[in-house]
Amino acid sequence: MAEMLEKFEELHALLVEKKHRSFVETATDITPVDLADFLSELDDEMLLTAFRLLPKDVAADAFAELDSDVQEKIVLSTADTRLGQILDELAVDDAVDMLQELPASLVKRILRRASPETRALINKFLSYPDGSAGSVMTAEFLSLKESFTVREAVEHIRGTGIDKETVYVAYITDGHSMLRGIVSLRDLLFASEDTRIGDIMETDILSATTHEHREEVAEIISRYDLLALPIVDNEGRLVGIVTVDDAVDVLTEEATEDIEKMAGIAPSDKPYMKDTVPSIYKKRIPWLLLLMLSATFTGSIITHFDGLLSGYVLLTAFMPMLMNSGGNAGGQTSVTVIRALSLDEIRLRDIFRVWYKELRVALLSGLTLGAVNFIKTMLIDFGCVFSATNLLTAAIVSLTLVIIIPVANLIGASLPLLAKRLGFDPAVMASPFITTIVDAVSLLIFFSLAALWL
Amino acid sequence: MAEMLEKFEELHALLVEKKHRSFVETATDITPVDLADFLSELDDEMLLTAFRLLPKDVAADAFAELDSDVQEKIVLSTADTRLGQILDELAVDDAVDMLQELPASLVKRILRRASPETRALINKFLSYPDGSAGSVMTAEFLSLKESFTVREAVEHIRGTGIDKETVYVAYITDGHSMLRGIVSLRDLLFASEDTRIGDIMETDILSATTHEHREEVAEIISRYDLLALPIVDNEGRLVGIVTVDDAVDVLTEEATEDIEKMAGIAPSDKPYMKDTVPSIYKKRIPWLLLLMLSATFTGSIITHFDGLLSGYVLLTAFMPMLMNSGGNAGGQTSVTVIRALSLDEIRLRDIFRVWYKELRVALLSGLTLGAVNFIKTMLIDFGCVFSATNLLTAAIVSLTLVIIIPVANLIGASLPLLAKRLGFDPAVMASPFITTIVDAVSLLIFFSLAALWL
């Protein structure tokens, strides 16, 4: 890391001192992802100067790694001819990622300058829905014919393969682009030169279709430790592959989305520091409003018991503790169940086993919290005054805890499973939502017990 | 998926009908990860029968994919000689994973039957701390000498490479095991046969040391789209590699740990359905107790204002809504900041920019919530009775919202950054913790405003 920062300073100095040739040499030497990091830190003028200096293949590689706001800045100030060249150099999936973020008028302008083949391919890719396998696949894969010998295959790969995103697996298709088999580079290296590809190819292959969810594709790659998964269209024709590095990105983004949904935030596809204030506001306000309005229900429970409360204002002091404990216990359970669902560790039919497990955990937790609370209330809140009312109040609070923790855990376990059953994303059933329901239940139990005994 | 279930039924039927040869043929045909899934669903007796039937290499591959409780069942009922054979077949990292879960006496018994080389290697791997690069690396990598020609290299790989976990990259070391360069299988395929490896190897290589955190290693692999990262010891000697499929597992496990910590649960390394009730209880109860006890502070704020509350019991009805809204807003912010920190999207020095962003989001949110709340309170809670007290109460509640949302967001943004600065994991500073603090602050502001104006 420190090494990289030194390189950045060196690059910056070369740029300032206008030593352009040395700059290009040094910039070409570092990885595209590091070069993109360096470019992102420059001010607008320096960024454009640097970008113009780079050879078009280096520029394209770095461009693919830039955040969309920096890409847009570059696109707006770069000559159309050079944009066309860079677009031709980009992998199709990277070009599509970029175009999806830009205004439509700009997209048209750029596409006009690309080669007809690139344009056709990009237009096809742009039509795959966001989040589908088609939207994350690349069209740059190696394809071979069954009739090739190993020698012909290696020659074919030498001729076309260097630029392909992955050259460790080649795909064998027939005349109608139907996927027939795969062969790894390892197989080619170990086979004798005159072997027919058809004789060494693996025909029992996993694949996915373009409209499957990208998360499912990533999970297959992760489960079977694949380097790439072939993607076919509805007719079974090979149209692209998803590589393991893209699968890693998908899994990371999906984990982020889950975490955001659990906290009541609409998922974001922008890094936090790049997202605008109105955009962040729009992602957060719906849940805040919904949860605020649903708390009206909890308020009406309190109003219902206002006679009790005006007699025993002290009861109010225990409300936050009871609501939080219930909310936390329910939140722990719901988050555990949501994550287990998303990792395929539990299924719908496990609901009774989940209930049974949570019930036992909750009884243990409820009894612990109740006991500790009783001691704490008597010693601290009531300053060791062991009057009948004090003992009764402490007992009511503790008993409420013993009851609400199991209730909270059962609600926390059931709602995500219910959401899954109804076809919603279980992640929206996390802490904030559960808290609101558990609050109401907790207070209802607490006030009912108090009304009965006080 | 449906296809796989059919295969499982076929395998089960073959086992029940004692058609052992067909069973072995069919079992050998499916992937190790699917075979492990099948074995996990069997009852104990069938599991052991099935496992005994499998050839030792198939058994070892499936064994590596099993959960540790199933592994333990097998180990306890399998003859020592066969265990030794299977251990020799396992990749070292898989063997180490298994041994770490078993009781020490059993580990000794198994190691006694392994070959001396396997035993020495495993003992070395067992000494790497949990969560380190050393604990997830594999010792099975291809190593070549600089002086090899491409032809010699390919022959060497043919002789040793088939079993290696990854054969797409080979590592070049000198006589002292120092890492000198890497060469990809693609380079070998494209180079002429008489080229020296030293002339085509890449010498500018990324590596990590055995004691680095496994998450850092996974992030380097993800950032630079690598198939594997070489791991060196303190003296720079190559001792293993971490492959991309293991990096994917690490990233998934780390995301789960983050999610668990955010919900106030100690991280678990067992799938939910396999974890025992006492173990789940132990992971959840510390935070529940801590948060319950810290709510005492909120309770004491209420006790302090009991004079006010006995005069205006109605105020109590707004408490849950105010506490929840503050808690939710603070939770949204903290979760966003925690995730951004863990994805390296923000750093400590960004704290002022984060504050400024959150302050603007919070003002927008606070004003929206305040306005909606004022209207809702007057129309619904107060049934359109526009008395001076009602208007004043609604105004106080709404003003409290406008103040507490920014306070909650600033607390939610600051605590994870503070935790990071102090060297703690930011994830523990998530919703449950923030809620407790924001609760106290919200009530203090609410009661102070009410005491001032009512």
mmCIF file with all atom_site columns, N, CA, C and O in Angstrom, chain A residues 34 37 158 167 186 189 223-224 256 264 272 275 281 296 323-324 332 339 357-358 368 376 439, chain B residues 34 37 158 167 186 189 223-224 256 264 272 275 281 296 323-324 332 339 357-358 368 376 439:
data_model
loop_
_atom_site.group_PDB
_atom_site.id
_atom_site.type_symbol
_atom_site.label_atom_id
_atom_site.label_alt_id
_atom_site.label_comp_id
_atom_site.label_asym_id
_atom_site.label_entity_id
_atom_site.label_seq_id
_atom_site.pdbx_PDB_ins_code
_atom_site.Cartn_x
_atom_site.Cartn_y
_atom_site.Cartn_z
_atom_site.occupancy
_atom_site.B_iso_or_equiv
_atom_site.pdbx_formal_charge
_atom_site.auth_seq_id
_atom_site.auth_comp_id
_atom_site.auth_asym_id
_atom_site.auth_atom_id
_atom_site.pdbx_PDB_model_num
ATOM 1   N N  . ASP A 1 34  ? -4.987  0.000   -10.145 1.00 0.00 ? 34  ASP A N  1
ATOM 2   C CA . ASP A 1 34  ? -4.223  1.020   -9.437  1.00 0.00 ? 34  ASP A CA 1
ATOM 3   C C  . ASP A 1 34  ? -4.177  2.322   -10.226 1.00 0.00 ? 34  ASP A C  1
ATOM 4   O O  . ASP A 1 34  ? -4.302  3.411   -9.661  1.00 0.00 ? 34  ASP A O  1
ATOM 5   N N  . ASP A 1 37  ? -7.288  4.152   -9.679  1.00 0.00 ? 37  ASP A N  1
ATOM 6   C CA . ASP A 1 37  ? -7.264  4.814   -8.372  1.00 0.00 ? 37  ASP A CA 1
ATOM 7   C C  . ASP A 1 37  ? -6.490  6.125   -8.451  1.00 0.00 ? 37  ASP A C  1
ATOM 8   O O  . ASP A 1 37  ? -6.922  7.149   -7.906  1.00 0.00 ? 37  ASP A O  1
ATOM 9   N N  . ARG A 1 158 ? -4.011  -19.057 -29.880 1.00 0.00 ? 158 ARG A N  1
ATOM 10  C CA . ARG A 1 158 ? -2.924  -18.086 -30.038 1.00 0.00 ? 158 ARG A CA 1
ATOM 11  C C  . ARG A 1 158 ? -3.366  -16.921 -30.897 1.00 0.00 ? 158 ARG A C  1
ATOM 12  O O  . ARG A 1 158 ? -3.038  -15.773 -30.648 1.00 0.00 ? 158 ARG A O  1
ATOM 13  N N  . VAL A 1 167 ? -8.799  -17.319 -20.584 1.00 0.00 ? 167 VAL A N  1
ATOM 14  C CA . VAL A 1 167 ? -8.358  -18.273 -21.599 1.00 0.00 ? 167 VAL A CA 1
ATOM 15  C C  . VAL A 1 167 ? -8.038  -19.598 -20.942 1.00 0.00 ? 167 VAL A C  1
ATOM 16  O O  . VAL A 1 167 ? -7.296  -20.392 -21.475 1.00 0.00 ? 167 VAL A O  1
ATOM 17  N N  . ARG A 1 186 ? -5.524  -26.752 -19.352 1.00 0.00 ? 186 ARG A N  1
ATOM 18  C CA . ARG A 1 186 ? -4.742  -27.832 -18.793 1.00 0.00 ? 186 ARG A CA 1
ATOM 19  C C  . ARG A 1 186 ? -4.866  -29.095 -19.646 1.00 0.00 ? 186 ARG A C  1
ATOM 20  O O  . ARG A 1 186 ? -3.881  -29.750 -19.963 1.00 0.00 ? 186 ARG A O  1
ATOM 21  N N  . LEU A 1 189 ? -2.849  -28.714 -22.742 1.00 0.00 ? 189 LEU A N  1
ATOM 22  C CA . LEU A 1 189 ? -1.420  -28.785 -22.490 1.00 0.00 ? 189 LEU A CA 1
ATOM 23  C C  . LEU A 1 189 ? -0.966  -30.230 -22.312 1.00 0.00 ? 189 LEU A C  1
ATOM 24  O O  . LEU A 1 189 ? 0.137   -30.606 -22.701 1.00 0.00 ? 189 LEU A O  1
ATOM 25  N N  . ARG A 1 223 ? -20.140 -22.374 -5.389  1.00 0.00 ? 223 ARG A N  1
ATOM 26  C CA . ARG A 1 223 ? -20.390 -23.730 -4.872  1.00 0.00 ? 223 ARG A CA 1
ATOM 27  C C  . ARG A 1 223 ? -19.486 -24.763 -5.534  1.00 0.00 ? 223 ARG A C  1
ATOM 28  O O  . ARG A 1 223 ? -18.939 -25.629 -4.870  1.00 0.00 ? 223 ARG A O  1
ATOM 29  N N  . TYR A 1 224 ? -19.330 -24.676 -6.858  1.00 0.00 ? 224 TYR A N  1
ATOM 30  C CA . TYR A 1 224 ? -18.561 -25.686 -7.584  1.00 0.00 ? 224 TYR A CA 1
ATOM 31  C C  . TYR A 1 224 ? -17.129 -25.240 -7.880  1.00 0.00 ? 224 TYR A C  1
ATOM 32  O O  . TYR A 1 224 ? -16.442 -25.876 -8.685  1.00 0.00 ? 224 TYR A O  1
ATOM 33  N N  . THR A 1 256 ? -23.810 -6.437  0.365   1.00 0.00 ? 256 THR A N  1
ATOM 34  C CA . THR A 1 256 ? -24.059 -5.048  0.721   1.00 0.00 ? 256 THR A CA 1
ATOM 35  C C  . THR A 1 256 ? -25.550 -4.734  0.642   1.00 0.00 ? 256 THR A C  1
ATOM 36  O O  . THR A 1 256 ? -26.117 -4.094  1.527   1.00 0.00 ? 256 THR A O  1
ATOM 37  N N  . GLY A 1 264 ? -33.135 -1.112  6.664   1.00 0.00 ? 264 GLY A N  1
ATOM 38  C CA . GLY A 1 264 ? -34.208 -0.270  6.162   1.00 0.00 ? 264 GLY A CA 1
ATOM 39  C C  . GLY A 1 264 ? -33.735 0.785   5.184   1.00 0.00 ? 264 GLY A C  1
ATOM 40  O O  . GLY A 1 264 ? -34.169 1.938   5.221   1.00 0.00 ? 264 GLY A O  1
ATOM 41  N N  . TYR A 1 272 ? -20.630 5.011   -1.188  1.00 0.00 ? 272 TYR A N  1
ATOM 42  C CA . TYR A 1 272 ? -21.208 6.031   -0.318  1.00 0.00 ? 272 TYR A CA 1
ATOM 43  C C  . TYR A 1 272 ? -20.717 7.443   -0.613  1.00 0.00 ? 272 TYR A C  1
ATOM 44  O O  . TYR A 1 272 ? -21.513 8.373   -0.728  1.00 0.00 ? 272 TYR A O  1
ATOM 45  N N  . ASP A 1 275 ? -22.309 9.003   -3.720  1.00 0.00 ? 275 ASP A N  1
ATOM 46  C CA . ASP A 1 275 ? -23.758 9.139   -3.785  1.00 0.00 ? 275 ASP A CA 1
ATOM 47  C C  . ASP A 1 275 ? -24.150 10.547  -3.331  1.00 0.00 ? 275 ASP A C  1
ATOM 48  O O  . ASP A 1 275 ? -23.520 11.130  -2.455  1.00 0.00 ? 275 ASP A O  1
ATOM 49  N N  . TYR A 1 281 ? -31.071 10.396  0.697   1.00 0.00 ? 281 TYR A N  1
ATOM 50  C CA . TYR A 1 281 ? -32.340 10.718  1.368   1.00 0.00 ? 281 TYR A CA 1
ATOM 51  C C  . TYR A 1 281 ? -33.468 9.848   0.835   1.00 0.00 ? 281 TYR A C  1
ATOM 52  O O  . TYR A 1 281 ? -34.230 9.249   1.585   1.00 0.00 ? 281 TYR A O  1
ATOM 53  N N  . THR A 1 296 ? -47.434 4.731   15.712  1.00 0.00 ? 296 THR A N  1
ATOM 54  C CA . THR A 1 296 ? -48.709 5.269   16.205  1.00 0.00 ? 296 THR A CA 1
ATOM 55  C C  . THR A 1 296 ? -49.473 4.204   16.977  1.00 0.00 ? 296 THR A C  1
ATOM 56  O O  . THR A 1 296 ? -50.120 4.466   17.986  1.00 0.00 ? 296 THR A O  1
ATOM 57  N N  . MET A 1 323 ? -38.744 -2.393  25.632  1.00 0.00 ? 323 MET A N  1
ATOM 58  C CA . MET A 1 323 ? -38.861 -2.318  24.170  1.00 0.00 ? 323 MET A CA 1
ATOM 59  C C  . MET A 1 323 ? -37.534 -2.676  23.503  1.00 0.00 ? 323 MET A C  1
ATOM 60  O O  . MET A 1 323 ? -37.489 -3.425  22.540  1.00 0.00 ? 323 MET A O  1
ATOM 61  N N  . ASN A 1 324 ? -36.421 -2.118  24.045  1.00 0.00 ? 324 ASN A N  1
ATOM 62  C CA . ASN A 1 324 ? -35.117 -2.408  23.430  1.00 0.00 ? 324 ASN A CA 1
ATOM 63  C C  . ASN A 1 324 ? -34.735 -3.874  23.544  1.00 0.00 ? 324 ASN A C  1
ATOM 64  O O  . ASN A 1 324 ? -34.224 -4.459  22.591  1.00 0.00 ? 324 ASN A O  1
ATOM 65  N N  . GLN A 1 332 ? -31.771 -9.981  16.582  1.00 0.00 ? 332 GLN A N  1
ATOM 66  C CA . GLN A 1 332 ? -30.744 -11.031 16.497  1.00 0.00 ? 332 GLN A CA 1
ATOM 67  C C  . GLN A 1 332 ? -31.279 -12.246 15.743  1.00 0.00 ? 332 GLN A C  1
ATOM 68  O O  . GLN A 1 332 ? -30.630 -12.777 14.841  1.00 0.00 ? 332 GLN A O  1
ATOM 69  N N  . ARG A 1 339 ? -29.832 -14.335 7.103   1.00 0.00 ? 339 ARG A N  1
ATOM 70  C CA . ARG A 1 339 ? -28.536 -14.714 6.538   1.00 0.00 ? 339 ARG A CA 1
ATOM 71  C C  . ARG A 1 339 ? -28.507 -16.208 6.216   1.00 0.00 ? 339 ARG A C  1
ATOM 72  O O  . ARG A 1 339 ? -27.996 -16.616 5.168   1.00 0.00 ? 339 ARG A O  1
ATOM 73  N N  . LYS A 1 357 ? -35.810 -24.390 18.080  1.00 0.00 ? 357 LYS A N  1
ATOM 74  C CA . LYS A 1 357 ? -34.488 -23.914 18.472  1.00 0.00 ? 357 LYS A CA 1
ATOM 75  C C  . LYS A 1 357 ? -34.567 -22.526 19.118  1.00 0.00 ? 357 LYS A C  1
ATOM 76  O O  . LYS A 1 357 ? -34.021 -22.284 20.192  1.00 0.00 ? 357 LYS A O  1
ATOM 77  N N  . GLU A 1 358 ? -35.292 -21.614 18.450  1.00 0.00 ? 358 GLU A N  1
ATOM 78  C CA . GLU A 1 358 ? -35.383 -20.244 18.945  1.00 0.00 ? 358 GLU A CA 1
ATOM 79  C C  . GLU A 1 358 ? -36.103 -20.184 20.292  1.00 0.00 ? 358 GLU A C  1
ATOM 80  O O  . GLU A 1 358 ? -35.778 -19.365 21.148  1.00 0.00 ? 358 GLU A O  1
ATOM 81  N N  . THR A 1 368 ? -32.369 -15.467 31.972  1.00 0.00 ? 368 THR A N  1
ATOM 82  C CA . THR A 1 368 ? -31.157 -14.734 32.364  1.00 0.00 ? 368 THR A CA 1
ATOM 83  C C  . THR A 1 368 ? -31.457 -13.246 32.531  1.00 0.00 ? 368 THR A C  1
ATOM 84  O O  . THR A 1 368 ? -31.144 -12.643 33.559  1.00 0.00 ? 368 THR A O  1
ATOM 85  N N  . LYS A 1 376 ? -30.910 -6.147  39.569  1.00 0.00 ? 376 LYS A N  1
ATOM 86  C CA . LYS A 1 376 ? -30.515 -4.762  39.284  1.00 0.00 ? 376 LYS A CA 1
ATOM 87  C C  . LYS A 1 376 ? -31.580 -3.772  39.741  1.00 0.00 ? 376 LYS A C  1
ATOM 88  O O  . LYS A 1 376 ? -31.280 -2.741  40.347  1.00 0.00 ? 376 LYS A O  1
ATOM 89  N N  . ASP A 1 439 ? -42.216 -3.918  19.927  1.00 0.00 ? 439 ASP A N  1
ATOM 90  C CA . ASP A 1 439 ? -42.531 -2.814  20.847  1.00 0.00 ? 439 ASP A CA 1
ATOM 91  C C  . ASP A 1 439 ? -43.970 -2.902  21.323  1.00 0.00 ? 439 ASP A C  1
ATOM 92  O O  . ASP A 1 439 ? -44.252 -2.841  22.520  1.00 0.00 ? 439 ASP A O  1
ATOM 93  N N  . ASP B 1 34  ? -21.786 -32.095 -4.459  1.00 0.00 ? 34  ASP B N  1
ATOM 94  C CA . ASP B 1 34  ? -23.119 -32.711 -4.491  1.00 0.00 ? 34  ASP B CA 1
ATOM 95  C C  . ASP B 1 34  ? -23.126 -34.030 -3.727  1.00 0.00 ? 34  ASP B C  1
ATOM 96  O O  . ASP B 1 34  ? -24.073 -34.332 -2.992  1.00 0.00 ? 34  ASP B O  1
ATOM 97  N N  . ASP B 1 37  ? -23.421 -33.343 -0.156  1.00 0.00 ? 37  ASP B N  1
ATOM 98  C CA . ASP B 1 37  ? -24.806 -32.999 0.174   1.00 0.00 ? 37  ASP B CA 1
ATOM 99  C C  . ASP B 1 37  ? -25.646 -34.256 0.346   1.00 0.00 ? 37  ASP B C  1
ATOM 100 O O  . ASP B 1 37  ? -26.449 -34.367 1.269   1.00 0.00 ? 37  ASP B O  1
ATOM 101 N N  . ARG B 1 158 ? 3.104   -32.071 -16.085 1.00 0.00 ? 158 ARG B N  1
ATOM 102 C CA . ARG B 1 158 ? 2.384   -33.310 -16.383 1.00 0.00 ? 158 ARG B CA 1
ATOM 103 C C  . ARG B 1 158 ? 2.651   -34.352 -15.320 1.00 0.00 ? 158 ARG B C  1
ATOM 104 O O  . ARG B 1 158 ? 1.771   -35.108 -14.931 1.00 0.00 ? 158 ARG B O  1
ATOM 105 N N  . VAL B 1 167 ? -3.636  -25.329 -11.429 1.00 0.00 ? 167 VAL B N  1
ATOM 106 C CA . VAL B 1 167 ? -2.499  -25.548 -12.325 1.00 0.00 ? 167 VAL B CA 1
ATOM 107 C C  . VAL B 1 167 ? -2.492  -24.473 -13.395 1.00 0.00 ? 167 VAL B C  1
ATOM 108 O O  . VAL B 1 167 ? -1.917  -24.653 -14.448 1.00 0.00 ? 167 VAL B O  1
ATOM 109 N N  . ARG B 1 186 ? -1.118  -20.172 -19.689 1.00 0.00 ? 186 ARG B N  1
ATOM 110 C CA . ARG B 1 186 ? -1.292  -19.537 -20.991 1.00 0.00 ? 186 ARG B CA 1
ATOM 111 C C  . ARG B 1 186 ? 0.050   -19.173 -21.610 1.00 0.00 ? 186 ARG B C  1
ATOM 112 O O  . ARG B 1 186 ? 0.290   -19.413 -22.800 1.00 0.00 ? 186 ARG B O  1
ATOM 113 N N  . LEU B 1 189 ? 1.673   -22.226 -22.919 1.00 0.00 ? 189 LEU B N  1
ATOM 114 C CA . LEU B 1 189 ? 1.028   -22.727 -24.133 1.00 0.00 ? 189 LEU B CA 1
ATOM 115 C C  . LEU B 1 189 ? 1.452   -21.918 -25.354 1.00 0.00 ? 189 LEU B C  1
ATOM 116 O O  . LEU B 1 189 ? 1.565   -22.445 -26.463 1.00 0.00 ? 189 LEU B O  1
ATOM 117 N N  . ARG B 1 223 ? -9.600  -7.559  -5.717  1.00 0.00 ? 223 ARG B N  1
ATOM 118 C CA . ARG B 1 223 ? -9.258  -6.275  -6.331  1.00 0.00 ? 223 ARG B CA 1
ATOM 119 C C  . ARG B 1 223 ? -8.513  -6.453  -7.644  1.00 0.00 ? 223 ARG B C  1
ATOM 120 O O  . ARG B 1 223 ? -8.801  -5.769  -8.625  1.00 0.00 ? 223 ARG B O  1
ATOM 121 N N  . TYR B 1 224 ? -7.545  -7.377  -7.673  1.00 0.00 ? 224 TYR B N  1
ATOM 122 C CA . TYR B 1 224 ? -6.720  -7.531  -8.863  1.00 0.00 ? 224 TYR B CA 1
ATOM 123 C C  . TYR B 1 224 ? -7.178  -8.689  -9.744  1.00 0.00 ? 224 TYR B C  1
ATOM 124 O O  . TYR B 1 224 ? -6.472  -9.100  -10.659 1.00 0.00 ? 224 TYR B O  1
ATOM 125 N N  . THR B 1 256 ? -20.876 -12.511 6.543   1.00 0.00 ? 256 THR B N  1
ATOM 126 C CA . THR B 1 256 ? -21.766 -13.064 7.562   1.00 0.00 ? 256 THR B CA 1
ATOM 127 C C  . THR B 1 256 ? -21.352 -12.583 8.948   1.00 0.00 ? 256 THR B C  1
ATOM 128 O O  . THR B 1 256 ? -22.198 -12.175 9.757   1.00 0.00 ? 256 THR B O  1
ATOM 129 N N  . GLY B 1 264 ? -25.473 -7.512  16.979  1.00 0.00 ? 264 GLY B N  1
ATOM 130 C CA . GLY B 1 264 ? -25.145 -7.816  18.357  1.00 0.00 ? 264 GLY B CA 1
ATOM 131 C C  . GLY B 1 264 ? -25.044 -9.301  18.637  1.00 0.00 ? 264 GLY B C  1
ATOM 132 O O  . GLY B 1 264 ? -25.504 -9.773  19.668  1.00 0.00 ? 264 GLY B O  1
ATOM 133 N N  . TYR B 1 272 ? -26.364 -22.257 10.902  1.00 0.00 ? 272 TYR B N  1
ATOM 134 C CA . TYR B 1 272 ? -27.385 -22.085 11.940  1.00 0.00 ? 272 TYR B CA 1
ATOM 135 C C  . TYR B 1 272 ? -28.002 -23.397 12.394  1.00 0.00 ? 272 TYR B C  1
ATOM 136 O O  . TYR B 1 272 ? -28.119 -23.662 13.595  1.00 0.00 ? 272 TYR B O  1
ATOM 137 N N  . ASP B 1 275 ? -25.760 -25.451 14.725  1.00 0.00 ? 275 ASP B N  1
ATOM 138 C CA . ASP B 1 275 ? -25.306 -24.853 15.967  1.00 0.00 ? 275 ASP B CA 1
ATOM 139 C C  . ASP B 1 275 ? -26.235 -25.288 17.105  1.00 0.00 ? 275 ASP B C  1
ATOM 140 O O  . ASP B 1 275 ? -27.435 -25.445 16.911  1.00 0.00 ? 275 ASP B O  1
ATOM 141 N N  . TYR B 1 281 ? -27.099 -19.343 22.421  1.00 0.00 ? 281 TYR B N  1
ATOM 142 C CA . TYR B 1 281 ? -27.372 -18.524 23.598  1.00 0.00 ? 281 TYR B CA 1
ATOM 143 C C  . TYR B 1 281 ? -26.133 -17.728 23.999  1.00 0.00 ? 281 TYR B C  1
ATOM 144 O O  . TYR B 1 281 ? -26.191 -16.521 24.223  1.00 0.00 ? 281 TYR B O  1
ATOM 145 N N  . THR B 1 296 ? -30.859 1.325   31.604  1.00 0.00 ? 296 THR B N  1
ATOM 146 C CA . THR B 1 296 ? -31.080 1.913   32.931  1.00 0.00 ? 296 THR B CA 1
ATOM 147 C C  . THR B 1 296 ? -30.911 3.426   32.869  1.00 0.00 ? 296 THR B C  1
ATOM 148 O O  . THR B 1 296 ? -31.632 4.189   33.503  1.00 0.00 ? 296 THR B O  1
ATOM 149 N N  . MET B 1 323 ? -38.203 7.429   20.011  1.00 0.00 ? 323 MET B N  1
ATOM 150 C CA . MET B 1 323 ? -37.035 6.570   20.210  1.00 0.00 ? 323 MET B CA 1
ATOM 151 C C  . MET B 1 323 ? -36.763 5.729   18.960  1.00 0.00 ? 323 MET B C  1
ATOM 152 O O  . MET B 1 323 ? -35.614 5.606   18.517  1.00 0.00 ? 323 MET B O  1
ATOM 153 N N  . ASN B 1 324 ? -37.824 5.173   18.387  1.00 0.00 ? 324 ASN B N  1
ATOM 154 C CA . ASN B 1 324 ? -37.638 4.333   17.199  1.00 0.00 ? 324 ASN B CA 1
ATOM 155 C C  . ASN B 1 324 ? -37.129 5.129   16.006  1.00 0.00 ? 324 ASN B C  1
ATOM 156 O O  . ASN B 1 324 ? -36.249 4.666   15.277  1.00 0.00 ? 324 ASN B O  1
ATOM 157 N N  . GLN B 1 332 ? -29.494 3.352   10.254  1.00 0.00 ? 332 GLN B N  1
ATOM 158 C CA . GLN B 1 332 ? -29.243 3.448   8.813   1.00 0.00 ? 332 GLN B CA 1
ATOM 159 C C  . GLN B 1 332 ? -27.858 4.026   8.547   1.00 0.00 ? 332 GLN B C  1
ATOM 160 O O  . GLN B 1 332 ? -27.082 3.497   7.743   1.00 0.00 ? 332 GLN B O  1
ATOM 161 N N  . ARG B 1 339 ? -20.372 -0.529  6.449   1.00 0.00 ? 339 ARG B N  1
ATOM 162 C CA . ARG B 1 339 ? -20.163 -1.275  5.207   1.00 0.00 ? 339 ARG B CA 1
ATOM 163 C C  . ARG B 1 339 ? -19.157 -0.545  4.312   1.00 0.00 ? 339 ARG B C  1
ATOM 164 O O  . ARG B 1 339 ? -18.299 -1.163  3.692   1.00 0.00 ? 339 ARG B O  1
ATOM 165 N N  . LYS B 1 357 ? -22.202 15.312  4.845   1.00 0.00 ? 357 LYS B N  1
ATOM 166 C CA . LYS B 1 357 ? -23.183 14.588  4.041   1.00 0.00 ? 357 LYS B CA 1
ATOM 167 C C  . LYS B 1 357 ? -24.362 14.140  4.911   1.00 0.00 ? 357 LYS B C  1
ATOM 168 O O  . LYS B 1 357 ? -25.527 14.350  4.580   1.00 0.00 ? 357 LYS B O  1
ATOM 169 N N  . GLU B 1 358 ? -24.050 13.520  6.053   1.00 0.00 ? 358 GLU B N  1
ATOM 170 C CA . GLU B 1 358 ? -25.094 12.992  6.923   1.00 0.00 ? 358 GLU B CA 1
ATOM 171 C C  . GLU B 1 358 ? -25.961 14.115  7.492   1.00 0.00 ? 358 GLU B C  1
ATOM 172 O O  . GLU B 1 358 ? -27.161 13.946  7.695   1.00 0.00 ? 358 GLU B O  1
ATOM 173 N N  . THR B 1 368 ? -38.902 16.276  6.874   1.00 0.00 ? 368 THR B N  1
ATOM 174 C CA . THR B 1 368 ? -39.994 15.459  6.328   1.00 0.00 ? 368 THR B CA 1
ATOM 175 C C  . THR B 1 368 ? -40.754 14.768  7.446   1.00 0.00 ? 368 THR B C  1
ATOM 176 O O  . THR B 1 368 ? -41.991 14.839  7.513   1.00 0.00 ? 368 THR B O  1
ATOM 177 N N  . LYS B 1 376 ? -50.121 14.231  11.011  1.00 0.00 ? 376 LYS B N  1
ATOM 178 C CA . LYS B 1 376 ? -50.695 12.992  11.526  1.00 0.00 ? 376 LYS B CA 1
ATOM 179 C C  . LYS B 1 376 ? -51.188 13.175  12.965  1.00 0.00 ? 376 LYS B C  1
ATOM 180 O O  . LYS B 1 376 ? -52.287 12.736  13.325  1.00 0.00 ? 376 LYS B O  1
ATOM 181 N N  . ASP B 1 439 ? -31.701 6.686   22.096  1.00 0.00 ? 439 ASP B N  1
ATOM 182 C CA . ASP B 1 439 ? -32.873 6.692   22.967  1.00 0.00 ? 439 ASP B CA 1
ATOM 183 C C  . ASP B 1 439 ? -32.737 7.738   24.061  1.00 0.00 ? 439 ASP B C  1
ATOM 184 O O  . ASP B 1 439 ? -33.626 8.566   24.269  1.00 0.00 ? 439 ASP B O  1
#
